[in-house]
Amino acid sequence: MYRFLFIGDIVGRPGRRCLQDLLPAIIKEYEVSFVVANGENAAGGVGITPPIFNELREMGIDVLTSGNHIWDKKEIYPFLNKEKRLLRPENYSSPHVPGKGSGIFFLNNFKIAVLNLAGRVFMPHVECPFHTAQKQVALLKNITPNIIVDFHAEATSEKKALALFLDGQVTAVIGTHTHVQTADEQILPQRTAFITDVGMTGPYNSILGVSQEPVLKNFTTGLPQKFTVASGNSQFNALLVEAEEKTGKALSVLRLNIINIT
Ligand SMILES: [Fe+2]
Ligand SMILES: [Fe+2]
């Protein structure tokens, strides 16, 4: 038996500070042996940079996944080609797209795979996540039954559908992207752990991590605004999953939503 933690989209400096405050104690308390986090908003709310990737790795995060915002900081493009622990969604078919959508990592005496996919409903155009998942999971299963999927998608239906499509084939399907945690964590019939959206680790008094003033101005006037990351107190959102290393089947799930008042 082992436990891994999946942390919802890290937003800006408040998200990173929140991890600094809480992550070491959470890893210790829950005896977590592998940590995955979605880092697509880690740098000022949009994208991730190599120094911020390194900062997050030093905090104890083993693998960073991403989504539509991975392309926002151009300096990450060459870095994606050389850093195996930073993933972008797998379902880009062009050979000109840098980076990889999956990786295999060693954990004590067994291997664990992470697969990052993006949804297509109300999202930028990508290849079919279902067909991509089928192909990739078949390859990864030859190496390990322990497979964690980050499905970065907007629509709740698309996320549940992919989770059921992969039930029994992977250890967990974790939804990301909306920055709002759903209270529907579950273990599907064939023992795949699932949550529609794991949420956000970032500023608490905000609109999805962004300061409310420009968002309200945008909604009330229709005029474009420059969005900035909110400041102040933060929240930590994650899903803790316990699984069997031999079979890759989930045993239990625990959703974490911690409000960090500083
Ligand atoms: Fe995000
Ligand atoms: Fe996103």
PDB file of N, CA, C and O in Angstrom, residues 169-201:
ATOM      1  N   GLN A 169      -8.576   0.678 -15.419  1.00  0.00           N
ATOM      2  CA  GLN A 169      -7.337   0.718 -16.216  1.00  0.00           C
ATOM      3  C   GLN A 169      -6.263   1.575 -15.542  1.00  0.00           C
ATOM      4  O   GLN A 169      -5.075   1.423 -15.826  1.00  0.00           O
ATOM      5  N   VAL A 170      -6.697   2.520 -14.731  1.00  0.00           N
ATOM      6  CA  VAL A 170      -5.753   3.445 -14.091  1.00  0.00           C
ATOM      7  C   VAL A 170      -6.083   3.567 -12.603  1.00  0.00           C
ATOM      8  O   VAL A 170      -7.180   3.203 -12.161  1.00  0.00           O
ATOM      9  N   THR A 171      -5.138   4.093 -11.825  1.00  0.00           N
ATOM     10  CA  THR A 171      -5.319   4.225 -10.380  1.00  0.00           C
ATOM     11  C   THR A 171      -6.248   5.391 -10.045  1.00  0.00           C
ATOM     12  O   THR A 171      -7.073   5.304  -9.143  1.00  0.00           O
ATOM     13  N   ALA A 172      -6.087   6.504 -10.778  1.00  0.00           N
ATOM     14  CA  ALA A 172      -6.902   7.687 -10.462  1.00  0.00           C
ATOM     15  C   ALA A 172      -7.071   8.565 -11.688  1.00  0.00           C
ATOM     16  O   ALA A 172      -6.161   8.683 -12.510  1.00  0.00           O
ATOM     17  N   VAL A 173      -8.255   9.168 -11.781  1.00  0.00           N
ATOM     18  CA  VAL A 173      -8.504  10.238 -12.757  1.00  0.00           C
ATOM     19  C   VAL A 173      -8.862  11.465 -11.921  1.00  0.00           C
ATOM     20  O   VAL A 173      -9.869  11.472 -11.203  1.00  0.00           O
ATOM     21  N   ILE A 174      -8.005  12.465 -11.994  1.00  0.00           N
ATOM     22  CA  ILE A 174      -8.179  13.674 -11.179  1.00  0.00           C
ATOM     23  C   ILE A 174      -8.483  14.838 -12.116  1.00  0.00           C
ATOM     24  O   ILE A 174      -7.668  15.158 -12.996  1.00  0.00           O
ATOM     25  N   GLY A 175      -9.616  15.471 -11.924  1.00  0.00           N
ATOM     26  CA  GLY A 175      -9.971  16.628 -12.736  1.00  0.00           C
ATOM     27  C   GLY A 175      -9.271  17.882 -12.225  1.00  0.00           C
ATOM     28  O   GLY A 175      -9.130  18.075 -11.012  1.00  0.00           O
ATOM     29  N   THR A 176      -8.815  18.709 -13.163  1.00  0.00           N
ATOM     30  CA  THR A 176      -8.238  20.018 -12.825  1.00  0.00           C
ATOM     31  C   THR A 176      -8.803  21.045 -13.802  1.00  0.00           C
ATOM     32  O   THR A 176      -9.571  20.698 -14.691  1.00  0.00           O
ATOM     33  N   HIS A 177      -8.420  22.309 -13.613  1.00  0.00           N
ATOM     34  CA  HIS A 177      -8.711  23.445 -14.499  1.00  0.00           C
ATOM     35  C   HIS A 177      -9.732  24.438 -13.981  1.00  0.00           C
ATOM     36  O   HIS A 177      -9.551  25.635 -14.140  1.00  0.00           O
ATOM     37  N   THR A 178     -10.832  24.001 -13.345  1.00  0.00           N
ATOM     38  CA  THR A 178     -11.869  24.981 -12.990  1.00  0.00           C
ATOM     39  C   THR A 178     -11.483  25.814 -11.771  1.00  0.00           C
ATOM     40  O   THR A 178     -12.076  26.870 -11.543  1.00  0.00           O
ATOM     41  N   HIS A 179     -10.535  25.345 -10.973  1.00  0.00           N
ATOM     42  CA  HIS A 179     -10.101  26.016  -9.735  1.00  0.00           C
ATOM     43  C   HIS A 179     -11.173  25.975  -8.643  1.00  0.00           C
ATOM     44  O   HIS A 179     -11.044  26.655  -7.629  1.00  0.00           O
ATOM     45  N   VAL A 180     -12.243  25.214  -8.861  1.00  0.00           N
ATOM     46  CA  VAL A 180     -13.285  25.065  -7.841  1.00  0.00           C
ATOM     47  C   VAL A 180     -13.375  23.587  -7.480  1.00  0.00           C
ATOM     48  O   VAL A 180     -13.669  22.749  -8.333  1.00  0.00           O
ATOM     49  N   GLN A 181     -13.127  23.281  -6.210  1.00  0.00           N
ATOM     50  CA  GLN A 181     -13.126  21.871  -5.793  1.00  0.00           C
ATOM     51  C   GLN A 181     -14.545  21.326  -5.725  1.00  0.00           C
ATOM     52  O   GLN A 181     -15.439  21.966  -5.188  1.00  0.00           O
ATOM     53  N   THR A 182     -14.735  20.132  -6.283  1.00  0.00           N
ATOM     54  CA  THR A 182     -16.039  19.477  -6.219  1.00  0.00           C
ATOM     55  C   THR A 182     -16.029  18.456  -5.076  1.00  0.00           C
ATOM     56  O   THR A 182     -14.995  17.828  -4.814  1.00  0.00           O
ATOM     57  N   ALA A 183     -17.169  18.300  -4.416  1.00  0.00           N
ATOM     58  CA  ALA A 183     -17.252  17.395  -3.260  1.00  0.00           C
ATOM     59  C   ALA A 183     -17.765  16.030  -3.699  1.00  0.00           C
ATOM     60  O   ALA A 183     -18.682  15.478  -3.109  1.00  0.00           O
ATOM     61  N   ASP A 184     -17.179  15.478  -4.775  1.00  0.00           N
ATOM     62  CA  ASP A 184     -17.697  14.218  -5.313  1.00  0.00           C
ATOM     63  C   ASP A 184     -16.602  13.154  -5.444  1.00  0.00           C
ATOM     64  O   ASP A 184     -16.672  12.303  -6.331  1.00  0.00           O
ATOM     65  N   GLU A 185     -15.609  13.219  -4.559  1.00  0.00           N
ATOM     66  CA  GLU A 185     -14.544  12.214  -4.624  1.00  0.00           C
ATOM     67  C   GLU A 185     -15.151  10.817  -4.470  1.00  0.00           C
ATOM     68  O   GLU A 185     -16.076  10.631  -3.689  1.00  0.00           O
ATOM     69  N   GLN A 186     -14.643   9.874  -5.230  1.00  0.00           N
ATOM     70  CA  GLN A 186     -15.231   8.529  -5.207  1.00  0.00           C
ATOM     71  C   GLN A 186     -14.231   7.477  -5.683  1.00  0.00           C
ATOM     72  O   GLN A 186     -13.204   7.814  -6.273  1.00  0.00           O
ATOM     73  N   ILE A 187     -14.586   6.228  -5.431  1.00  0.00           N
ATOM     74  CA  ILE A 187     -13.844   5.108  -6.015  1.00  0.00           C
ATOM     75  C   ILE A 187     -14.840   4.407  -6.932  1.00  0.00           C
ATOM     76  O   ILE A 187     -15.880   3.919  -6.481  1.00  0.00           O
ATOM     77  N   LEU A 188     -14.539   4.411  -8.204  1.00  0.00           N
ATOM     78  CA  LEU A 188     -15.446   3.863  -9.225  1.00  0.00           C
ATOM     79  C   LEU A 188     -15.508   2.334  -9.089  1.00  0.00           C
ATOM     80  O   LEU A 188     -14.649   1.732  -8.419  1.00  0.00           O
ATOM     81  N   PRO A 189     -16.497   1.657  -9.740  1.00  0.00           N
ATOM     82  CA  PRO A 189     -16.695   0.216  -9.537  1.00  0.00           C
ATOM     83  C   PRO A 189     -15.443  -0.653  -9.746  1.00  0.00           C
ATOM     84  O   PRO A 189     -15.231  -1.616  -9.028  1.00  0.00           O
ATOM     85  N   GLN A 190     -14.602  -0.278 -10.707  1.00  0.00           N
ATOM     86  CA  GLN A 190     -13.397  -1.097 -10.957  1.00  0.00           C
ATOM     87  C   GLN A 190     -12.170  -0.546 -10.227  1.00  0.00           C
ATOM     88  O   GLN A 190     -11.030  -0.805 -10.596  1.00  0.00           O
ATOM     89  N   ARG A 191     -12.443   0.293  -9.184  1.00  0.00           N
ATOM     90  CA  ARG A 191     -11.421   0.784  -8.243  1.00  0.00           C
ATOM     91  C   ARG A 191     -10.435   1.789  -8.836  1.00  0.00           C
ATOM     92  O   ARG A 191      -9.250   1.779  -8.535  1.00  0.00           O
ATOM     93  N   THR A 192     -10.978   2.685  -9.639  1.00  0.00           N
ATOM     94  CA  THR A 192     -10.230   3.883 -10.036  1.00  0.00           C
ATOM     95  C   THR A 192     -10.736   5.035  -9.178  1.00  0.00           C
ATOM     96  O   THR A 192     -11.948   5.256  -9.098  1.00  0.00           O
ATOM     97  N   ALA A 193      -9.808   5.766  -8.538  1.00  0.00           N
ATOM     98  CA  ALA A 193     -10.203   6.936  -7.741  1.00  0.00           C
ATOM     99  C   ALA A 193     -10.553   8.073  -8.684  1.00  0.00           C
ATOM    100  O   ALA A 193      -9.947   8.205  -9.759  1.00  0.00           O
ATOM    101  N   PHE A 194     -11.518   8.902  -8.292  1.00  0.00           N
ATOM    102  CA  PHE A 194     -11.953   9.986  -9.179  1.00  0.00           C
ATOM    103  C   PHE A 194     -12.460  11.175  -8.378  1.00  0.00           C
ATOM    104  O   PHE A 194     -13.115  11.020  -7.351  1.00  0.00           O
ATOM    105  N   ILE A 195     -12.152  12.363  -8.901  1.00  0.00           N
ATOM    106  CA  ILE A 195     -12.807  13.591  -8.434  1.00  0.00           C
ATOM    107  C   ILE A 195     -12.991  14.472  -9.670  1.00  0.00           C
ATOM    108  O   ILE A 195     -12.085  14.552 -10.516  1.00  0.00           O
ATOM    109  N   THR A 196     -14.153  15.099  -9.801  1.00  0.00           N
ATOM    110  CA  THR A 196     -14.414  15.942 -10.977  1.00  0.00           C
ATOM    111  C   THR A 196     -13.406  17.080 -11.048  1.00  0.00           C
ATOM    112  O   THR A 196     -12.845  17.362 -12.114  1.00  0.00           O
ATOM    113  N   ASP A 197     -13.196  17.774  -9.934  1.00  0.00           N
ATOM    114  CA  ASP A 197     -12.148  18.799  -9.908  1.00  0.00           C
ATOM    115  C   ASP A 197     -11.550  18.893  -8.520  1.00  0.00           C
ATOM    116  O   ASP A 197     -12.269  19.044  -7.531  1.00  0.00           O
ATOM    117  N   VAL A 198     -10.234  18.805  -8.465  1.00  0.00           N
ATOM    118  CA  VAL A 198      -9.523  18.789  -7.177  1.00  0.00           C
ATOM    119  C   VAL A 198      -9.393  20.205  -6.604  1.00  0.00           C
ATOM    120  O   VAL A 198      -9.133  20.367  -5.418  1.00  0.00           O
ATOM    121  N   GLY A 199      -9.608  21.228  -7.447  1.00  0.00           N
ATOM    122  CA  GLY A 199      -9.626  22.603  -6.948  1.00  0.00           C
ATOM    123  C   GLY A 199      -8.353  23.382  -7.180  1.00  0.00           C
ATOM    124  O   GLY A 199      -7.604  23.098  -8.117  1.00  0.00           O
ATOM    125  N   MET A 200      -8.101  24.348  -6.305  1.00  0.00           N
ATOM    126  CA  MET A 200      -6.993  25.301  -6.491  1.00  0.00           C
ATOM    127  C   MET A 200      -6.221  25.474  -5.189  1.00  0.00           C
ATOM    128  O   MET A 200      -6.809  25.518  -4.109  1.00  0.00           O
ATOM    129  N   THR A 201      -4.914  25.608  -5.316  1.00  0.00           N
ATOM    130  CA  THR A 201      -4.087  25.988  -4.182  1.00  0.00           C
ATOM    131  C   THR A 201      -3.592  27.389  -4.478  1.00  0.00           C
ATOM    132  O   THR A 201      -2.718  27.583  -5.339  1.00  0.00           O
TER     133      THR A 201
END
